[in-house]
Amino acid sequence: MRYAANSSYLSASDARLHFGLGSATRVDRVVIRWPSGLVEKLATLPLDRETVIREGAGEAMTSESRR
């Protein structure tokens, strides 16, 4: 089980990050600097999707559009 400073017994906190892109029509590149020191670069991510990125996997899993 993983514990975080912002949680307590029988509670949950949303760990997702949400980014507003303004008028951008695409995401050219995402650079992630993980706490472990690993740096991952992902290119050409789709818009209007929930994307899961796992440390060390080198890829992003994207869900279908929520619109």
N, CA, C and O atoms as a DFTB+ gen file, in Angstrom:
268 C
 N C O
     1  1       0.836      -1.181       0.000
     2  2       0.000       0.000       0.000
     3  2       0.879       1.242       0.000
     4  3       1.911       1.279       0.670
     5  1       0.473       2.245      -0.744
     6  2       1.229       3.485      -0.847
     7  2       0.577       4.559       0.012
     8  3      -0.641       4.730      -0.022
     9  1       1.368       5.268       0.764
    10  2       0.855       6.332       1.619
    11  2       1.365       7.679       1.136
    12  3       2.488       7.784       0.643
    13  1       0.553       8.693       1.275
    14  2       0.945      10.051       0.889
    15  2       0.611      11.007       2.026
    16  3      -0.262      10.734       2.850
    17  1       1.297      12.100       2.056
    18  2       1.098      13.080       3.118
    19  2      -0.294      13.706       3.087
    20  3      -0.784      14.176       4.114
    21  1      -0.925      13.715       1.931
    22  2      -2.226      14.360       1.812
    23  2      -3.392      13.379       1.882
    24  3      -4.478      13.690       1.393
    25  1      -3.198      12.222       2.468
    26  2      -4.285      11.257       2.591
    27  2      -4.410      10.804       4.033
    28  3      -3.519      11.024       4.853
    29  1      -5.526      10.171       4.322
    30  2      -5.740       9.656       5.666
    31  2      -6.534       8.357       5.578
    32  3      -6.912       7.925       4.489
    33  1      -6.778       7.758       6.694
    34  2      -7.475       6.469       6.765
    35  2      -8.819       6.538       6.044
    36  3      -9.621       7.436       6.305
    37  1      -9.064       5.596       5.143
    38  2     -10.304       5.466       4.379
    39  2     -10.646       6.711       3.549
    40  3     -11.820       7.039       3.375
    41  1      -9.635       7.391       3.045
    42  2      -9.880       8.523       2.158
    43  2      -9.045       8.354       0.894
    44  3      -8.155       7.506       0.827
    45  1      -9.347       9.167      -0.095
    46  2      -8.604       9.096      -1.348
    47  2      -8.387      10.506      -1.880
    48  3      -9.206      11.400      -1.665
    49  1      -7.292      10.686      -2.565
    50  2      -6.989      11.958      -3.214
    51  2      -6.699      11.683      -4.676
    52  3      -6.079      10.676      -5.019
    53  1      -7.140      12.567      -5.519
    54  2      -6.928      12.414      -6.958
    55  2      -5.485      12.766      -7.293
    56  3      -5.051      13.891      -7.043
    57  1      -4.743      11.829      -7.848
    58  2      -3.333      12.043      -8.164
    59  2      -3.108      12.525      -9.599
    60  3      -1.966      12.691     -10.026
    61  1      -4.190      12.746     -10.338
    62  2      -4.043      13.182     -11.726
    63  2      -3.599      14.635     -11.801
    64  3      -3.889      15.433     -10.910
    65  1      -2.894      14.966     -12.872
    66  2      -2.517      16.344     -13.171
    67  2      -3.339      16.791     -14.372
    68  3      -3.545      16.020     -15.309
    69  1      -3.798      18.009     -14.347
    70  2      -4.609      18.547     -15.435
    71  2      -3.906      19.773     -15.988
    72  3      -3.515      20.669     -15.240
    73  1      -3.747      19.805     -17.310
    74  2      -3.050      20.921     -17.955
    75  2      -3.973      21.603     -18.943
    76  3      -4.594      20.946     -19.778
    77  1      -4.063      22.915     -18.850
    78  2      -4.776      23.688     -19.851
    79  2      -3.802      24.075     -20.955
    80  3      -2.692      24.530     -20.677
    81  1      -4.207      23.900     -22.187
    82  2      -3.313      24.157     -23.317
    83  2      -3.695      25.400     -24.103
    84  3      -3.106      25.683     -25.147
    85  1      -4.670      26.136     -23.612
    86  2      -5.082      27.340     -24.313
    87  2      -5.559      27.033     -25.723
    88  3      -6.392      26.147     -25.916
    89  1      -5.048      27.742     -26.692
    90  2      -5.478      27.546     -28.079
    91  2      -4.620      26.530     -28.829
    92  3      -4.771      26.373     -30.040
    93  1      -3.726      25.843     -28.131
    94  2      -2.860      24.851     -28.796
    95  2      -3.701      23.742     -29.418
    96  3      -4.723      23.339     -28.863
    97  1      -3.268      23.260     -30.556
    98  2      -3.987      22.193     -31.257
    99  2      -3.276      20.848     -31.150
   100  3      -3.762      19.839     -31.661
   101  1      -2.114      20.840     -30.478
   102  2      -1.387      19.591     -30.287
   103  2      -0.365      19.737     -29.163
   104  3      -0.016      20.845     -28.756
   105  1       0.098      18.603     -28.677
   106  2       1.176      18.563     -27.690
   107  2       2.379      17.976     -28.411
   108  3       2.366      16.802     -28.780
   109  1       3.412      18.773     -28.614
   110  2       4.587      18.320     -29.353
   111  2       5.466      17.396     -28.516
   112  3       6.003      16.409     -29.018
   113  1       5.606      17.731     -27.221
   114  2       6.533      16.957     -26.399
   115  2       6.184      17.145     -24.927
   116  3       5.770      18.224     -24.504
   117  1       6.361      16.075     -24.157
   118  2       6.217      16.117     -22.704
   119  2       7.514      15.570     -22.119
   120  3       7.966      14.489     -22.498
   121  1       8.108      16.319     -21.196
   122  2       9.319      15.870     -20.515
   123  2       8.955      15.674     -19.046
   124  3       8.457      16.594     -18.396
   125  1       9.204      14.478     -18.527
   126  2       8.884      14.149     -17.136
   127  2      10.179      13.895     -16.392
   128  3      11.001      13.076     -16.804
   129  1      10.350      14.605     -15.297
   130  2      11.495      14.387     -14.413
   131  2      10.962      13.707     -13.168
   132  3      10.410      14.367     -12.287
   133  1      11.123      12.397     -13.085
   134  2      10.614      11.599     -11.978
   135  2      11.460      11.826     -10.719
   136  3      12.644      12.147     -10.826
   137  1      10.868      11.662      -9.527
   138  2      11.623      11.811      -8.272
   139  2      12.844      10.895      -8.191
   140  3      13.802      11.210      -7.485
   141  1      12.825       9.775      -8.899
   142  2      13.953       8.836      -8.882
   143  2      15.167       9.374      -9.643
   144  3      16.268       8.833      -9.533
   145  1      14.953      10.458     -10.424
   146  2      16.027      11.005     -11.245
   147  2      15.880      10.652     -12.718
   148  3      16.534      11.261     -13.565
   149  1      15.038       9.685     -13.034
   150  2      14.793       9.293     -14.418
   151  2      14.110      10.436     -15.161
   152  3      13.213      11.086     -14.623
   153  1      14.535      10.676     -16.394
   154  2      13.906      11.678     -17.258
   155  2      13.356      10.954     -18.474
   156  3      14.087      10.248     -19.168
   157  1      12.066      11.131     -18.730
   158  2      11.436      10.508     -19.895
   159  2      10.875      11.595     -20.796
   160  3      10.343      12.596     -20.315
   161  1      10.996      11.396     -22.103
   162  2      10.461      12.329     -23.087
   163  2       9.462      11.583     -23.957
   164  3       9.775      10.543     -24.536
   165  1       8.266      12.123     -24.038
   166  2       7.210      11.539     -24.861
   167  2       6.808      12.571     -25.899
   168  3       6.753      13.766     -25.606
   169  1       6.533      12.118     -27.096
   170  2       6.200      13.040     -28.185
   171  2       4.800      12.783     -28.714
   172  3       4.274      11.672     -28.640
   173  1       4.215      13.844     -29.247
   174  2       2.955      13.817     -29.970
   175  2       1.831      13.138     -29.190
   176  3       1.278      12.137     -29.645
   177  1       1.498      13.665     -28.042
   178  2       0.371      13.140     -27.272
   179  2      -0.922      13.771     -27.772
   180  3      -0.932      14.952     -28.118
   181  1      -2.017      13.007     -27.817
   182  2      -3.286      13.545     -28.303
   183  2      -3.934      14.478     -27.281
   184  3      -3.638      14.408     -26.088
   185  1      -4.817      15.347     -27.759
   186  2      -5.559      16.256     -26.889
   187  2      -6.866      15.618     -26.453
   188  3      -7.294      14.614     -27.021
   189  1      -7.498      16.202     -25.444
   190  2      -8.821      15.778     -24.969
   191  2      -8.869      14.306     -24.598
   192  3      -9.839      13.613     -24.904
   193  1      -7.835      13.837     -23.948
   194  2      -7.743      12.440     -23.529
   195  2      -7.156      12.383     -22.130
   196  3      -6.460      13.301     -21.694
   197  1      -7.442      11.309     -21.446
   198  2      -6.743      11.018     -20.195
   199  2      -5.589      10.097     -20.553
   200  3      -5.799       9.046     -21.159
   201  1      -4.378      10.477     -20.186
   202  2      -3.187       9.723     -20.541
   203  2      -2.497       9.239     -19.275
   204  3      -2.252      10.019     -18.354
   205  1      -2.186       7.953     -19.234
   206  2      -1.481       7.364     -18.092
   207  2      -0.033       7.142     -18.491
   208  3       0.250       6.499     -19.501
   209  1       0.878       7.674     -17.697
   210  2       2.304       7.524     -17.969
   211  2       2.927       6.843     -16.767
   212  3       2.839       7.353     -15.650
   213  1       3.554       5.701     -16.981
   214  2       4.186       4.954     -15.905
   215  2       5.698       5.132     -15.969
   216  3       6.308       5.021     -17.032
   217  1       6.282       5.405     -14.826
   218  2       7.724       5.624     -14.753
   219  2       8.482       4.433     -15.315
   220  3       8.250       3.291     -14.917
   221  1       9.391       4.709     -16.244
   222  2      10.246       3.684     -16.815
   223  2       9.645       2.907     -17.970
   224  3      10.346       2.125     -18.612
   225  1       8.358       3.102     -18.252
   226  2       7.707       2.344     -19.328
   227  2       8.053       2.894     -20.709
   228  3       8.037       2.154     -21.693
   229  1       8.365       4.189     -20.786
   230  2       8.729       4.788     -22.065
   231  2       7.581       4.971     -23.022
   232  3       7.792       5.241     -24.204
   233  1       6.344       4.824     -22.520
   234  2       5.190       5.000     -23.385
   235  2       4.026       5.545     -22.577
   236  3       4.018       5.459     -21.349
   237  1       3.056       6.098     -23.260
   238  2       1.859       6.636     -22.624
   239  2       0.658       5.854     -23.113
   240  3       0.527       5.587     -24.308
   241  1      -0.213       5.488     -22.200
   242  2      -1.462       4.811     -22.547
   243  2      -2.574       5.855     -22.519
   244  3      -2.773       6.529     -21.508
   245  1      -3.290       5.984     -23.620
   246  2      -4.295       7.027     -23.759
   247  2      -5.672       6.423     -23.889
   248  3      -5.869       5.463     -24.634
   249  1      -6.652       6.994     -23.148
   250  2      -8.032       6.533     -23.230
   251  2      -8.730       7.212     -24.403
   252  3      -8.177       8.105     -25.045
   253  1      -9.944       6.774     -24.665
   254  2     -10.745       7.403     -25.720
   255  2     -11.158       8.804     -25.286
   256  3     -11.101       9.134     -24.101
   257  1     -11.562       9.605     -26.219
   258  2     -11.969      10.975     -25.940
   259  2     -13.110      11.004     -24.950
   260  3     -13.987      10.141     -24.981
   261  1     -13.105      11.998     -24.064
   262  2     -14.178      12.154     -23.075
   263  2     -15.252      13.107     -23.565
   264  3     -16.184      13.408     -22.820
   265  1     -15.151      13.582     -24.774
   266  2     -16.153      14.514     -25.322
   267  2     -17.274      13.765     -25.953
   268  3     -18.211      14.374     -26.469
